[in-house]
Amino acid sequence: MAGKWSVQILVAAAQGPIRFTELERGIEGISRRMLTLTLRNLERDGLVTRTVHATVPPKVEYELTPVALELHQTLQRLTDWAENNRVYIAEARATYDAEHQPELLDA
Amino acid sequence: MAGKWSVQILVAAAQGPIRFTELERGIEGISRRMLTLTLRNLERDGLVTRTVHATVPPKVEYELTPVALELHQTLQRLTDWAENNRVYIAEARATYDAEHQPELLDA
DNA sequence: CCGGATCCAATCTGATACTG
DNA sequence: CAGTATCAGATTGGATCCGG
């Protein structure tokens, strides 16, 4: 599971330790289930550490490991590329779709 | 569809125009169907061009666009990161699994 | 507050067989 | 050579309910 949410978690946690609920609020559209699952996978791969504070109410913080911080940096370039070429790709898609679906007009 | 095969196609086509069958042979485990589908998506997004040569037998060449070549370069860094940290991740996984599944020994 | 468990729908993929 | 069509199976994701 490379996971469609992993990248966003890496970005959200890049600035330092962050709580479960903060992640949930910070990542648009993620469900609790997917947040938990993705965090577990990242933890399993040694990319995040999970720290449970025995307080009331409970408090769990996630923090990126050094390896994950490196990954975050290289991902940043990908994000930049995506941002720089968003319009180009959107236009390419529109053109392609216009040329390959005109049959629908026959109806 | 970011597509699990897209990256490998980008790598295989990075050196210049390449034919359908060459791609099929060069990418381990890909089916004809997935190769076709992934190429169509890349073409739709303006990342590859498709050139049909009207010869016998047919010859179709795929070539990366400039935008895709940029993408290939940034992906290269990701690949490097993955290679550098493969062992670290494998060990983290083994450790994690050992600590979270010992209940199975009760049987 | 944090997260596990279950159910269910959508999506993705491979195998196979058939064409210009 | 370079695809397309169809079908079945695996993955993935959201909704929901329950527990420490």
Coordinates of N, CA, C and O in Angstrom, one line a residue, chain A residues 3-94:
Chain A
G3 N -0.5 3.9 -0.9 CA -1.5 4.6 -0.2 C -1.7 6.1 -0.7 O -0.8 6.9 -0.7
K4 N -2.9 6.4 -1.1 CA -3.2 7.7 -1.6 C -3.1 8.8 -0.6 O -3.0 9.9 -0.9
W5 N -3.1 8.4 0.7 CA -3.1 9.4 1.8 C -1.7 9.6 2.4 O -1.5 10.6 3.0
S6 N -0.8 8.7 2.1 CA 0.5 8.8 2.8 C 1.2 10.1 2.5 O 1.7 10.7 3.5
V7 N 1.1 10.6 1.3 CA 1.8 11.8 1.0 C 1.3 13.0 1.8 O 2.1 13.8 2.4
Q8 N 0.0 13.1 1.9 CA -0.6 14.2 2.6 C -0.3 14.1 4.1 O -0.1 15.1 4.7
I9 N -0.2 12.9 4.6 CA 0.2 12.8 6.0 C 1.6 13.2 6.2 O 2.0 14.0 7.2
L10 N 2.5 12.9 5.3 CA 3.9 13.3 5.4 C 4.0 14.8 5.3 O 4.8 15.4 6.1
V11 N 3.2 15.4 4.5 CA 3.3 16.9 4.4 C 2.7 17.5 5.7 O 3.4 18.4 6.3
A12 N 1.6 17.0 6.2 CA 1.0 17.5 7.4 C 1.9 17.4 8.6 O 1.9 18.2 9.5
A13 N 2.7 16.3 8.6 CA 3.5 16.0 9.8 C 4.9 16.5 9.7 O 5.7 16.4 10.6
A14 N 5.2 17.2 8.6 CA 6.6 17.5 8.3 C 7.1 18.6 9.3 O 8.4 18.7 9.5
Q15 N 6.2 19.4 9.8 CA 6.7 20.5 10.7 C 7.0 20.1 12.1 O 7.4 20.9 12.9
G16 N 6.7 18.9 12.4 CA 6.9 18.5 13.8 C 5.7 17.6 14.3 O 4.8 17.3 13.5
P17 N 5.8 17.1 15.5 CA 4.8 16.2 16.1 C 3.4 16.7 15.9 O 3.2 17.9 16.0
I18 N 2.5 15.9 15.6 CA 1.1 16.3 15.3 C 0.2 15.2 15.9 O 0.4 14.0 15.8
R19 N -1.0 15.7 16.4 CA -1.9 14.8 17.0 C -2.9 14.2 16.0 O -3.1 14.7 14.9
F20 N -3.5 13.1 16.4 CA -4.4 12.4 15.5 C -5.5 13.3 14.9 O -5.7 13.4 13.7
T21 N -6.1 14.0 15.9 CA -7.3 14.8 15.5 C -6.8 16.0 14.6 O -7.6 16.4 13.7
E22 N -5.6 16.5 14.8 CA -5.1 17.6 14.0 C -4.9 17.1 12.6 O -5.2 17.8 11.6
L23 N -4.4 15.9 12.4 CA -4.2 15.3 11.1 C -5.6 15.1 10.4 O -5.8 15.5 9.3
E24 N -6.6 14.6 11.2 CA -7.9 14.4 10.7 C -8.5 15.7 10.1 O -9.1 15.7 9.1
R25 N -8.3 16.8 10.9 CA -8.9 18.0 10.5 C -8.1 18.6 9.3 O -8.6 19.3 8.5
G26 N -6.8 18.4 9.3 CA -5.9 19.0 8.3 C -6.0 18.4 6.9 O -5.6 19.1 6.0
I27 N -6.4 17.2 6.9 CA -6.4 16.5 5.6 C -7.8 16.4 5.1 O -8.6 15.6 5.6
E28 N -8.1 17.1 4.0 CA -9.4 17.2 3.5 C -9.9 15.9 3.0 O -9.2 15.2 2.1
G29 N -11.0 15.4 3.5 CA -11.7 14.2 2.9 C -11.2 12.9 3.4 O -11.7 11.8 3.0
I30 N -10.3 12.9 4.3 CA -9.8 11.6 4.9 C -10.8 11.1 5.9 O -11.4 11.9 6.7
S31 N -11.0 9.8 5.9 CA -11.9 9.2 7.0 C -11.0 8.7 8.1 O -9.8 8.5 8.0
R32 N -11.6 8.5 9.3 CA -10.9 8.1 10.4 C -10.2 6.7 10.1 O -9.1 6.5 10.5
R33 N -10.9 5.9 9.5 CA -10.4 4.6 9.2 C -9.2 4.7 8.3 O -8.2 4.0 8.6
M34 N -9.2 5.4 7.3 CA -8.0 5.5 6.4 C -6.9 6.2 7.1 O -5.7 5.9 6.8
L35 N -7.2 7.2 7.9 CA -6.1 7.8 8.7 C -5.4 6.8 9.5 O -4.1 6.7 9.5
T36 N -6.2 6.0 10.3 CA -5.6 5.0 11.1 C -4.8 4.0 10.3 O -3.6 3.7 10.7
L37 N -5.3 3.5 9.3 CA -4.7 2.5 8.5 C -3.4 3.0 7.9 O -2.3 2.3 7.9
T38 N -3.4 4.2 7.3 CA -2.2 4.7 6.7 C -1.2 5.0 7.7 O 0.0 4.7 7.5
L39 N -1.6 5.5 8.9 CA -0.6 5.8 9.9 C 0.1 4.5 10.4 O 1.3 4.4 10.6
R40 N -0.7 3.4 10.5 CA -0.1 2.1 10.9 C 0.9 1.7 9.9 O 2.0 1.1 10.2
N41 N 0.6 1.8 8.6 CA 1.5 1.4 7.6 C 2.8 2.2 7.6 O 3.9 1.7 7.5
L42 N 2.7 3.5 7.8 CA 3.8 4.4 7.9 C 4.7 4.0 9.1 O 5.9 4.0 9.1
E43 N 4.0 3.7 10.2 CA 4.7 3.3 11.4 C 5.4 2.0 11.2 O 6.6 1.8 11.6
R44 N 4.8 1.1 10.5 CA 5.4 -0.2 10.2 C 6.6 -0.1 9.4 O 7.6 -0.8 9.6
D45 N 6.6 0.9 8.5 CA 7.8 1.0 7.6 C 8.8 1.9 8.2 O 9.8 2.3 7.6
G46 N 8.6 2.3 9.5 CA 9.6 3.1 10.1 C 9.7 4.5 9.7 O 10.7 5.2 9.8
L47 N 8.5 5.0 9.2 CA 8.5 6.4 8.7 C 7.9 7.4 9.7 O 8.2 8.6 9.6
V48 N 7.1 6.9 10.6 CA 6.6 7.7 11.7 C 6.7 7.0 13.0 O 6.7 5.8 13.1
T49 N 6.9 7.8 14.1 CA 6.8 7.2 15.4 C 5.5 7.6 16.0 O 4.9 8.7 15.8
R50 N 5.0 6.7 16.9 CA 3.7 7.0 17.5 C 4.0 7.0 19.0 O 4.5 6.1 19.6
T51 N 3.6 8.2 19.6 CA 3.9 8.4 21.1 C 2.5 8.6 21.8 O 1.8 9.5 21.5
V52 N 2.2 7.7 22.7 CA 1.0 7.8 23.5 C 1.3 8.5 24.8 O 2.1 8.0 25.6
H53 N 0.6 9.6 25.1 CA 0.7 10.2 26.4 C -0.4 9.8 27.3 O -1.6 9.9 26.9
A54 N -0.1 9.2 28.4 CA -1.1 8.7 29.4 C -1.8 9.8 30.1 O -1.6 9.9 31.3
T55 N -2.5 10.6 29.4 CA -3.3 11.7 30.0 C -4.7 11.5 29.8 O -5.2 10.6 29.1
V56 N -5.5 12.3 30.5 CA -7.0 12.3 30.3 C -7.3 13.7 29.9 O -7.1 14.7 30.6
P57 N -7.9 13.9 28.6 CA -8.1 12.9 27.7 C -6.9 12.4 27.0 O -5.8 13.0 27.1
P58 N -6.9 11.2 26.4 CA -5.8 10.6 25.7 C -5.1 11.6 24.7 O -5.8 12.4 24.1
K59 N -3.9 11.4 24.4 CA -3.2 12.2 23.5 C -2.1 11.4 22.8 O -1.3 10.8 23.4
V60 N -2.2 11.3 21.5 CA -1.3 10.5 20.7 C -0.6 11.4 19.6 O -1.3 12.1 18.9
E61 N 0.7 11.4 19.7 CA 1.4 12.3 18.7 C 2.2 11.4 17.7 O 2.8 10.4 18.1
Y62 N 2.1 11.9 16.5 CA 2.9 11.2 15.4 C 4.0 12.2 14.9 O 3.8 13.4 14.8
E63 N 5.2 11.6 14.7 CA 6.3 12.4 14.3 C 7.1 11.6 13.2 O 7.3 10.4 13.2
L64 N 7.5 12.4 12.2 CA 8.3 11.8 11.1 C 9.7 11.4 11.6 O 10.3 12.1 12.4
T65 N 10.2 10.3 11.1 CA 11.5 9.9 11.4 C 12.5 10.6 10.4 O 12.0 11.2 9.4
P66 N 13.8 10.6 10.6 CA 14.7 11.3 9.7 C 14.5 10.8 8.2 O 14.5 11.5 7.3
V67 N 14.4 9.5 8.1 CA 14.2 8.9 6.8 C 13.0 9.5 6.1 O 13.0 9.8 4.9
A68 N 11.9 9.6 6.8 CA 10.7 10.2 6.3 C 10.8 11.6 5.9 O 10.2 12.1 4.9
L69 N 11.6 12.3 6.7 CA 11.9 13.8 6.3 C 12.6 13.9 5.0 O 12.3 14.8 4.2
E70 N 13.5 13.0 4.8 CA 14.2 12.9 3.5 C 13.2 12.7 2.3 O 13.2 13.4 1.3
L71 N 12.3 11.7 2.6 CA 11.3 11.4 1.6 C 10.4 12.6 1.3 O 10.1 12.9 0.2
H72 N 10.1 13.3 2.4 CA 9.2 14.4 2.2 C 9.9 15.5 1.3 O 9.2 16.1 0.5
Q73 N 11.2 15.6 1.4 CA 11.9 16.6 0.6 C 11.8 16.2 -0.9 O 11.5 17.0 -1.8
T74 N 12.0 14.9 -1.2 CA 12.0 14.5 -2.6 C 10.6 14.6 -3.1 O 10.3 14.9 -4.3
L75 N 9.6 14.3 -2.2 CA 8.2 14.4 -2.7 C 7.8 15.8 -3.0 O 7.0 16.1 -3.8
Q76 N 8.5 16.7 -2.3 CA 8.2 18.1 -2.5 C 8.5 18.5 -4.0 O 7.7 19.3 -4.6
R77 N 9.5 17.9 -4.6 CA 9.8 18.2 -6.0 C 8.7 17.7 -6.9 O 8.3 18.3 -7.9
L78 N 8.2 16.5 -6.5 CA 7.1 15.9 -7.3 C 5.9 16.9 -7.2 O 5.2 17.1 -8.2
T79 N 5.6 17.3 -6.0 CA 4.5 18.2 -5.8 C 4.6 19.5 -6.6 O 3.7 20.0 -7.3
D80 N 5.9 20.0 -6.6 CA 6.1 21.2 -7.4 C 5.9 20.9 -8.9 O 5.2 21.7 -9.6
W81 N 6.4 19.8 -9.4 CA 6.1 19.4 -10.8 C 4.6 19.4 -11.1 O 4.2 19.9 -12.1
A82 N 3.9 18.7 -10.2 CA 2.5 18.6 -10.4 C 1.8 20.0 -10.4 O 0.9 20.2 -11.3
E83 N 2.2 20.8 -9.6 CA 1.6 22.2 -9.5 C 2.0 22.9 -10.8 O 1.1 23.5 -11.4
N84 N 3.2 22.8 -11.2 CA 3.7 23.6 -12.4 C 2.9 23.1 -13.7 O 2.8 23.8 -14.6
N85 N 2.5 21.8 -13.7 CA 2.0 21.3 -14.9 C 0.5 20.9 -14.9 O 0.0 20.2 -15.8
R86 N -0.1 21.4 -13.8 CA -1.5 21.1 -13.6 C -2.4 21.6 -14.8 O -3.2 20.8 -15.4
V87 N -2.1 22.8 -15.2 CA -2.9 23.4 -16.3 C -2.6 22.6 -17.6 O -3.6 22.3 -18.3
Y88 N -1.4 22.4 -17.9 CA -1.0 21.7 -19.1 C -1.7 20.3 -19.2 O -2.3 20.0 -20.2
I89 N -1.7 19.6 -18.1 CA -2.3 18.3 -18.1 C -3.9 18.4 -18.3 O -4.5 17.6 -19.0
A90 N -4.4 19.4 -17.6 CA -5.9 19.5 -17.7 C -6.3 19.8 -19.1 O -7.3 19.3 -19.6
E91 N -5.5 20.7 -19.8 CA -5.8 21.0 -21.2 C -5.6 19.8 -22.1 O -6.4 19.6 -23.0
A92 N -4.5 19.1 -21.9 CA -4.2 17.9 -22.7 C -5.4 16.9 -22.6 O -5.9 16.4 -23.6
R93 N -5.9 16.8 -21.4 CA -7.0 15.9 -21.1 C -8.3 16.3 -21.9 O -9.0 15.5 -22.5
A94 N -8.6 17.6 -21.7 CA -9.8 18.2 -22.4 C -9.7 18.0 -23.9 O -10.6 17.5 -24.5

